[in-house]
Coordinates of C-alpha atoms and ligand atoms in Angstrom, one line a residue:
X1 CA 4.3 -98.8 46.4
X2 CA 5.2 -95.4 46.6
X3 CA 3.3 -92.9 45.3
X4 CA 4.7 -89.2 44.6
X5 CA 2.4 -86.0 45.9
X6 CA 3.0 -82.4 45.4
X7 CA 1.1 -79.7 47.5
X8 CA -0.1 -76.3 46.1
X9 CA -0.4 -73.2 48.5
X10 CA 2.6 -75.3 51.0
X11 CA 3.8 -72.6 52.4
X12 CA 0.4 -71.1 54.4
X13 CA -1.0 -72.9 57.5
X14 CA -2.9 -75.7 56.3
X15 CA 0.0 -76.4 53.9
X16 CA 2.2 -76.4 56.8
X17 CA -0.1 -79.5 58.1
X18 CA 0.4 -81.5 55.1
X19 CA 4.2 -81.1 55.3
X20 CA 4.2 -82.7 58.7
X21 CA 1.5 -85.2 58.3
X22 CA 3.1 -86.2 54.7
X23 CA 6.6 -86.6 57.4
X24 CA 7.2 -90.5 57.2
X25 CA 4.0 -90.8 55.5
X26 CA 4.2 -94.7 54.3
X27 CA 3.4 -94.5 50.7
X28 CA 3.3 -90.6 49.9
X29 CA 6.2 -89.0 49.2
X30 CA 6.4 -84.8 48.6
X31 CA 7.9 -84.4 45.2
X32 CA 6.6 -80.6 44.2
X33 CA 5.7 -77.8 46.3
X34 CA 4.0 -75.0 45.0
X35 CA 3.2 -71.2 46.2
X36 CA 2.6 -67.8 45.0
X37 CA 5.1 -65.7 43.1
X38 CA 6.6 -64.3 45.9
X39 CA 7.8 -67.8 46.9
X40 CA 8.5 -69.6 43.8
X41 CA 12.5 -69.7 43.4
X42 CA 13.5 -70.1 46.6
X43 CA 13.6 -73.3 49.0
X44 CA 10.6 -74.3 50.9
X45 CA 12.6 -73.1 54.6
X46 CA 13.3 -69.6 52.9
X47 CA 9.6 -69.2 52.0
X48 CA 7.4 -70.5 54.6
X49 CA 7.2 -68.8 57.8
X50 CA 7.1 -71.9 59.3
X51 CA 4.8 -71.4 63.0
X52 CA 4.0 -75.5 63.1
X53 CA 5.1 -77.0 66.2
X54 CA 7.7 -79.7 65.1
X55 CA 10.9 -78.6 63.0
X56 CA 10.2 -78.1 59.4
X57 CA 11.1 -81.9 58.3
X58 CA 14.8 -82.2 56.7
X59 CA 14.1 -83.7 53.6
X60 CA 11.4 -80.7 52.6
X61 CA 13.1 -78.0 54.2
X62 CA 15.7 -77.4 50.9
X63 CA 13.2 -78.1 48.3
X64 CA 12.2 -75.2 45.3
X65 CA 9.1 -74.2 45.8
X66 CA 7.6 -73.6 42.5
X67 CA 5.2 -71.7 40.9
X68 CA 1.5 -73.1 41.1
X69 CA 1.4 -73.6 37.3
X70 CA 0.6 -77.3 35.5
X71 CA 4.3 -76.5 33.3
X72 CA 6.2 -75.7 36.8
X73 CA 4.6 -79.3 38.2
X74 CA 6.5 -82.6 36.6
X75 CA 4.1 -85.2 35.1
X76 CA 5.4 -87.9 36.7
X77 CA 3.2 -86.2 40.1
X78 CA 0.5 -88.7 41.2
X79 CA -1.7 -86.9 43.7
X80 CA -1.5 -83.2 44.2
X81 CA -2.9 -81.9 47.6
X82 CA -4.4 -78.5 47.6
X83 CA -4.8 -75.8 49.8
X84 CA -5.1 -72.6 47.8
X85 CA -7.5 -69.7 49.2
X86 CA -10.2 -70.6 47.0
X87 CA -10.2 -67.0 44.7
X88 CA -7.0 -68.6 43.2
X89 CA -8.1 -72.2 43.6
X90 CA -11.0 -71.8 41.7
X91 CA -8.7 -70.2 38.6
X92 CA -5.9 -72.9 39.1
X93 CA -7.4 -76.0 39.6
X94 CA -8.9 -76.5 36.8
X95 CA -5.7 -75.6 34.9
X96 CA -4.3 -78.8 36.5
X97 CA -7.4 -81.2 35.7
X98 CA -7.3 -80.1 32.2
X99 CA -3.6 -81.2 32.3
X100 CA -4.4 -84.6 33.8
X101 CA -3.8 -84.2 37.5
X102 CA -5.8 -85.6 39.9
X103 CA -6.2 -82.8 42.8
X104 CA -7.3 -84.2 46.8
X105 CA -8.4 -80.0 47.8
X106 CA -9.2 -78.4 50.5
X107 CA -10.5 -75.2 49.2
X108 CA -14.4 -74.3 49.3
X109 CA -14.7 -73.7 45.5
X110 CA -17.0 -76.5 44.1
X111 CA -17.5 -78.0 47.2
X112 CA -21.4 -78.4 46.7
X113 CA -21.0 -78.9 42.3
X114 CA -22.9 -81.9 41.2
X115 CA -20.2 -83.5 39.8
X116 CA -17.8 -83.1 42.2
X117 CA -17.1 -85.5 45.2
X118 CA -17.3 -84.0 48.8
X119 CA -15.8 -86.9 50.5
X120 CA -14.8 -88.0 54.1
X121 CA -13.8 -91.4 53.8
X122 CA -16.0 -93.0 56.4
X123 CA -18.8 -91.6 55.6
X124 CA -19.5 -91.6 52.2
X125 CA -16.5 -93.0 50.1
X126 CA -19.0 -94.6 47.3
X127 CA -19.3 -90.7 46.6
X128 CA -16.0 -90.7 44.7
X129 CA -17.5 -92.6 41.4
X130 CA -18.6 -89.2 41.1
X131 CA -15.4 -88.7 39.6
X132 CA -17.1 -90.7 36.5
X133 CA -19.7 -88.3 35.9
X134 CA -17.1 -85.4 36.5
X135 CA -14.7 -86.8 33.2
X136 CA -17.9 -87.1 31.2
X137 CA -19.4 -83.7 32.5
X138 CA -16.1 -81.4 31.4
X139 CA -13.8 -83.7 29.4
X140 CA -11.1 -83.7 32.1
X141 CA -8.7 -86.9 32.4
X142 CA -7.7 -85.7 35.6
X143 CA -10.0 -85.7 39.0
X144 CA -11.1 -83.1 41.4
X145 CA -12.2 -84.3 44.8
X146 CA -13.3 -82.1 48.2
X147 CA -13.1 -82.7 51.7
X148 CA -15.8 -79.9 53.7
X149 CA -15.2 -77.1 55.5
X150 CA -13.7 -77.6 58.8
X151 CA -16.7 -76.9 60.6
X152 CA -18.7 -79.1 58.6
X153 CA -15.9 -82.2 59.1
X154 CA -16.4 -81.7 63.1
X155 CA -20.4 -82.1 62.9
X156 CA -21.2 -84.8 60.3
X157 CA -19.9 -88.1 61.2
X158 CA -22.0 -87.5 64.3
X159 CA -24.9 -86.5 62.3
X160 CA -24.1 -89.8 60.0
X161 CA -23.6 -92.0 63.2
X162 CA -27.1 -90.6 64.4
X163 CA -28.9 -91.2 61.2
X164 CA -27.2 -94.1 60.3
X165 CA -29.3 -95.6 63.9
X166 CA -32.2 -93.6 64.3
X167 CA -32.8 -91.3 61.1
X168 CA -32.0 -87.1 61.9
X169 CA -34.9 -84.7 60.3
X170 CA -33.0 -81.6 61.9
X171 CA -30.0 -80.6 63.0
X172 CA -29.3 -77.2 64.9
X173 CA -25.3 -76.2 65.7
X174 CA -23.7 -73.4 67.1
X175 CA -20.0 -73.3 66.6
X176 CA -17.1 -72.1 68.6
X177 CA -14.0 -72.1 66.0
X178 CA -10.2 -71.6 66.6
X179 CA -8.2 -68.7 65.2
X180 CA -6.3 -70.9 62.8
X181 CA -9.1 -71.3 60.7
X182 CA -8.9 -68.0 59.3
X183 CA -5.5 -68.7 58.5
X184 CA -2.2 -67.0 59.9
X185 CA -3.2 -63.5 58.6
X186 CA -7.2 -63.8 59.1
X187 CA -8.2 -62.6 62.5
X188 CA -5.9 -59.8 64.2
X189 CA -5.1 -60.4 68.0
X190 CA -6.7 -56.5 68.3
X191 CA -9.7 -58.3 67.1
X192 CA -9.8 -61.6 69.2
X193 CA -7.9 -61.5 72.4
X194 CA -10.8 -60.7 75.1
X195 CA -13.3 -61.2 72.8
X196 CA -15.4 -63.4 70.4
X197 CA -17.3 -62.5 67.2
X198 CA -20.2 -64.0 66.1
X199 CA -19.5 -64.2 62.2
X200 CA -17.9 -65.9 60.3
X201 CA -18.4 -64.6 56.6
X202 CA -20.2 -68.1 54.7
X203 CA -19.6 -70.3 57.5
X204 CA -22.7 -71.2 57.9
X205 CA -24.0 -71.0 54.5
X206 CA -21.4 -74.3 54.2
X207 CA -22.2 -75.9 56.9
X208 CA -26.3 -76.4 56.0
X209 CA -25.2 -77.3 52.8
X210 CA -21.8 -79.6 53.0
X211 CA -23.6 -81.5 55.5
X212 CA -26.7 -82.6 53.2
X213 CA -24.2 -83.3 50.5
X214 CA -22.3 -85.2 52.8
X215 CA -25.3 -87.0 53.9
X216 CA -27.2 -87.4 50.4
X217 CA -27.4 -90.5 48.5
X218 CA -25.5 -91.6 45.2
X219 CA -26.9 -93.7 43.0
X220 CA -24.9 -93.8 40.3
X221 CA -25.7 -90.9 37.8
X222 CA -26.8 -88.3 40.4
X223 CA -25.7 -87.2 44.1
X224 CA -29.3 -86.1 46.1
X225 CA -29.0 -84.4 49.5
X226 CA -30.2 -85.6 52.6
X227 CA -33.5 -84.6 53.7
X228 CA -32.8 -83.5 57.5
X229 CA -32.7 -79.6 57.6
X230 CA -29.4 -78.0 59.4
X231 CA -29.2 -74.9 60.8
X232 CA -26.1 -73.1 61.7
X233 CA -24.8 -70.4 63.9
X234 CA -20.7 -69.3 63.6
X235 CA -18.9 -68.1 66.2
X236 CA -15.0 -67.1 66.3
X237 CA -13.3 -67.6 69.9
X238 CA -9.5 -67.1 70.7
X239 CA -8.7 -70.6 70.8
X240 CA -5.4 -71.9 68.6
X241 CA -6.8 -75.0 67.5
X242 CA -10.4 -77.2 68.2
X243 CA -13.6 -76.1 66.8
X244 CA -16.4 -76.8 69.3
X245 CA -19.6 -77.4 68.7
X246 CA -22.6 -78.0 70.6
X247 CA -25.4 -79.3 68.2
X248 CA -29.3 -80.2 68.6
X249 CA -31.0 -83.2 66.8
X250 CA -34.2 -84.1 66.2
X251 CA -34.7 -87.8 64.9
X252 CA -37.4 -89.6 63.3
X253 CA -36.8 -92.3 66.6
X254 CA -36.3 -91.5 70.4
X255 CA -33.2 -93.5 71.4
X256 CA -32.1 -92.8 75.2
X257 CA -28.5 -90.7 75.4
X258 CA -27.3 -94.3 77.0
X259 CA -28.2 -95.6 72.9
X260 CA -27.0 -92.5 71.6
X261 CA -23.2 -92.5 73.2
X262 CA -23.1 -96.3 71.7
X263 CA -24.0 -95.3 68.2
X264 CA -21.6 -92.9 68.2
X265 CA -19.1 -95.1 69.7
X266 CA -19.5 -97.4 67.5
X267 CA -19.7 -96.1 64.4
X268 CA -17.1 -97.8 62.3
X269 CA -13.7 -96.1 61.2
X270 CA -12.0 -96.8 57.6
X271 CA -8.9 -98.8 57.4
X272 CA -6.4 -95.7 55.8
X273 CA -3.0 -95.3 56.9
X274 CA -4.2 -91.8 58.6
X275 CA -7.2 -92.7 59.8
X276 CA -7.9 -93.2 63.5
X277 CA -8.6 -96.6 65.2
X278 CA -12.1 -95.3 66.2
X279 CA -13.4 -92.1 64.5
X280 CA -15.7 -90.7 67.2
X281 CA -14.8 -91.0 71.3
X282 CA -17.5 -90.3 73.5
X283 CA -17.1 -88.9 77.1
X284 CA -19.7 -90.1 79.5
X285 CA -21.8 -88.7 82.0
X286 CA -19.2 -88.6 84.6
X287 CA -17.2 -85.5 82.4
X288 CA -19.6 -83.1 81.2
X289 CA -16.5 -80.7 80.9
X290 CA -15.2 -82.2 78.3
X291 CA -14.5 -82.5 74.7
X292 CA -12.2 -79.3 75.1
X293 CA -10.4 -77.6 72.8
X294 CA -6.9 -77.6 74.1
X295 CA -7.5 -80.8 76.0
X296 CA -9.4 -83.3 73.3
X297 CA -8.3 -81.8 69.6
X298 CA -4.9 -83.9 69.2
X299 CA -6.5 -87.4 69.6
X300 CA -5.4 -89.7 68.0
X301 CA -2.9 -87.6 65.8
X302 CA -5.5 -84.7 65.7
X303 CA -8.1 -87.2 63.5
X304 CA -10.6 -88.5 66.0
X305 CA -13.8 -86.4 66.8
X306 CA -14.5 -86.2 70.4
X307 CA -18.0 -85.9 71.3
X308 CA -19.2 -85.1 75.3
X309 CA -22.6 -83.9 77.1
X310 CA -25.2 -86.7 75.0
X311 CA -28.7 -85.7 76.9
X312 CA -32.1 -85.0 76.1
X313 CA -34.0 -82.3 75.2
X314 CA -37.9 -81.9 74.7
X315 CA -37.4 -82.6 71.0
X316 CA -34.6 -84.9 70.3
X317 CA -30.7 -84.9 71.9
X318 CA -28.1 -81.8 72.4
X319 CA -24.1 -83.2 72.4
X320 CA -20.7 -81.5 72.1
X321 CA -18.5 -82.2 69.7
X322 CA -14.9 -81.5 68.8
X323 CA -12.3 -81.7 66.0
X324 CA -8.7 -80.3 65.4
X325 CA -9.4 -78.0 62.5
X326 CA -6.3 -78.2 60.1
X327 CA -5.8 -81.6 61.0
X328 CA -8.9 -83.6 60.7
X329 CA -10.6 -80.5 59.5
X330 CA -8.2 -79.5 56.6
X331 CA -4.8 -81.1 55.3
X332 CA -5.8 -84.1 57.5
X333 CA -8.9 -84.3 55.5
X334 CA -7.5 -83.8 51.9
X335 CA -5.2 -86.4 52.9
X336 CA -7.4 -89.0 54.0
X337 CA -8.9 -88.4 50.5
X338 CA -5.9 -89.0 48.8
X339 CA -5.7 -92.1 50.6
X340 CA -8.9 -93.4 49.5
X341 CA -8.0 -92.5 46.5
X342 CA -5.1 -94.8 46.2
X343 CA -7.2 -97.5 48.0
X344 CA -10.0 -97.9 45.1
X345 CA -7.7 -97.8 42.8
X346 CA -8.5 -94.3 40.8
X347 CA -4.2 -93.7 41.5
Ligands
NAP401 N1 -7.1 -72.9 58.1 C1 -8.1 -73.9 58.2 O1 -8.4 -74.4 59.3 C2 -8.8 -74.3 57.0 C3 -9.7 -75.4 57.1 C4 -10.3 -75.9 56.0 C5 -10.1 -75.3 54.8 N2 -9.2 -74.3 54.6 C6 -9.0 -73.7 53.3 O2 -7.6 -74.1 52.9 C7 -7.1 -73.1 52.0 C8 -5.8 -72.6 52.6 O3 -6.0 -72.0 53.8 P1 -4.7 -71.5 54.7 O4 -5.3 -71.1 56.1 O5 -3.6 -72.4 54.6 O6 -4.3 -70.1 53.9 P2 -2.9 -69.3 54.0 O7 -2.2 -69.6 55.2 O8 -3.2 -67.9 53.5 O9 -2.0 -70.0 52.7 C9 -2.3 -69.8 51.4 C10 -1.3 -70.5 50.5 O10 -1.7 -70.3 49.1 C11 -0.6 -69.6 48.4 N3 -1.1 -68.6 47.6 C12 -1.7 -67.4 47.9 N4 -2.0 -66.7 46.8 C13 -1.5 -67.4 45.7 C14 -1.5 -67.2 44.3 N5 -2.1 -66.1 43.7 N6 -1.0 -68.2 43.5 C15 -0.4 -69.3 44.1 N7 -0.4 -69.5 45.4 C16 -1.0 -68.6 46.2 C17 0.3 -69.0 49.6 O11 1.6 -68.8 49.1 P3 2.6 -67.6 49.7 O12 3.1 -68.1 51.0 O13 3.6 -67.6 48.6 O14 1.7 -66.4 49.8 C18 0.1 -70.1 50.6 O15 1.0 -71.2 50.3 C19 -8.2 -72.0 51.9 O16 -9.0 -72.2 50.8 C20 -9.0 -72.2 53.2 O17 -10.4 -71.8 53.0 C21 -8.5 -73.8 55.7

């Protein structure tokens, strides 16, 4: 089966990720790339400035890119993945839904609407027959479906592993996030070399949400959010890639770190052709250095969530925890999605 993807905003950085993780992809294949004016009309090598760190793949590089318009996109399109800043996203999309287009997105505009599923496959994929409620809700025959913020994909499936064993009521984090989640343009090297700033502008504001939403319960007609209450604290350090996280729990039980690390562990994966053989890898006692940034965020193709440091606190556990950002965090994310997609059959 093959099943024919376009990508809207493919030129900018997380677009650049779905262009190599959609390389030898085995059942996607990229038939429509789409970008601002300035881009459309000339070949997908011309317009990105391609800063990835594998050649722009051969097959892609001599494609149009078109204009992100539902009449510039063919019908025959399947799945389109987008990664639009989210000012434009929010105009656009819906453009594309009305036209029948199912859309796999990445950007934060109706990340927390009701009828919209915020979806990371292993934790909550019954969340997509939100997509029901969505067709009735707006009269759209196409389907919009979200994967969270980057720094809300690091946290969660530890949060779900945790709750999952021993029930979370609270959840502090405070982050320290790569550079290429602002995107190429976002954060000037005047700015960050030698430095760190602690804001990032809504950050946080998504990740108390997108993690209850993530959390909540479906049951058919409406999505309620998890009870726990998260509390979050942004920060911006000159890494490339990696946010880090170190994160505070409270639970409703008082496992030992020892039954802590094996949750985790064990938490099971989903079986997607981009999904890692074991979502969450815990270091033990013997490296509290580590998940690290430039060390931990590529495993397992940049999909796996590295988590290090499980101890106690007076009130619950502290951990580390780790992700690549516009890998699992972003076109790695959307993609995933698209794969679920496929795999209960709404594609
Ligand atoms: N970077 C991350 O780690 C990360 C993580 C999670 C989510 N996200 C979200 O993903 C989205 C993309 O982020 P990014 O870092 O890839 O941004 P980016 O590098 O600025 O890329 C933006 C893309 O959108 C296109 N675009 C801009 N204005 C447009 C317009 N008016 N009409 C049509 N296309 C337009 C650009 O085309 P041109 O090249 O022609 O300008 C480019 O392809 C954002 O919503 C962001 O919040 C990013």
């Amino acid at each position: 089966m093959t099943v024919s993807v376009g990508i809207l905003g493919a030129t900018g950085a997380v677009g650049q990720r779905f262009i190599q993780l959609l390389d030898g992809h085995p059942t996607f294949e990229i038939d429509a790339l789409t970008a601002s004016e300035s881009s459309a009309g000339k070949s997908y090598q011309a317009a990105a400035k391609w800063r990835a760190n594998t050649p722009i793949p051969r097959d892609v590089a001599d494609i149009e890119v078109g204009e992100t318009h539902p009449d510039a996109v063919s019908d025959d399109i399947d799945l389109l993945f987008s990664s639009l800043p989210s000012g434009v996203a929010s105009e656009v999309e819906p453009k594309f839904l009305e036209a029948g287009y199912v859309v796999s997105s990445n950007s934060s505009n109706d990340r927390m609407a009701e009828d919209v599923p915020l979806t990371i496959p292993e934790i909550n994929p019954g969340h997509l027959d939100l997509i029901e409620v969505q067709r009735d809700n707006r009269g759209w025959d196409g389907a919009l479906i979200k994967n969270p913020n980057c720094s809300t994909i690091t946290m969660v499936p530890t949060l779900a592993a945790l709750d999952a064993g021993f029930g979370i009521e609270r959840a502090d984090v405070t982050t320290l996030q790569a550079v290429s989640g602002a995107g190429y343009s976002g954060v000037t090297s005047m700015e960050i070399i030698d430095n760190a700033i602690p804001h990032i502008g809504g950050e946080e504001n998504k990740m108390e949400t997108e993690s209850r939403k993530l959390l909540g319960e479906f049951d058919g007609a409406e999505l309620s959010l998890h009870d726990a209450e998260v509390n979050a604290s942004c920060n911006r350090i000159p890494t490339l890639d990696g946010h880090l996280e170190s994160v505070f729990v409270d639970l409703a039980d008082d496992p030992s770190p020892a039954a802590a690390r094996e949750a985790l562990e064990s938490f099971p994966g989903i079986d997607l052709p981009s999904a890692p053989d074991q979502l969450i890898h815990v270091f033990g006692d013997d490296q509290p250095e580590r998940p690290q940034p430039r060390r931990d965020r590529n495993r397992d193709n940049g999909m796996a969530i590295s988590v290090g440091g499980v101890s106690e606190t007076p009130s619950g556990l502290k951990y580390n925890c780790l992700a690549h950002n516009t890998l699992r965090g972003a076109a790695g994310a959307s993609l995933l999605n698209g794969e679920l997609l496929v795999e209960e059959g709404w594609i």
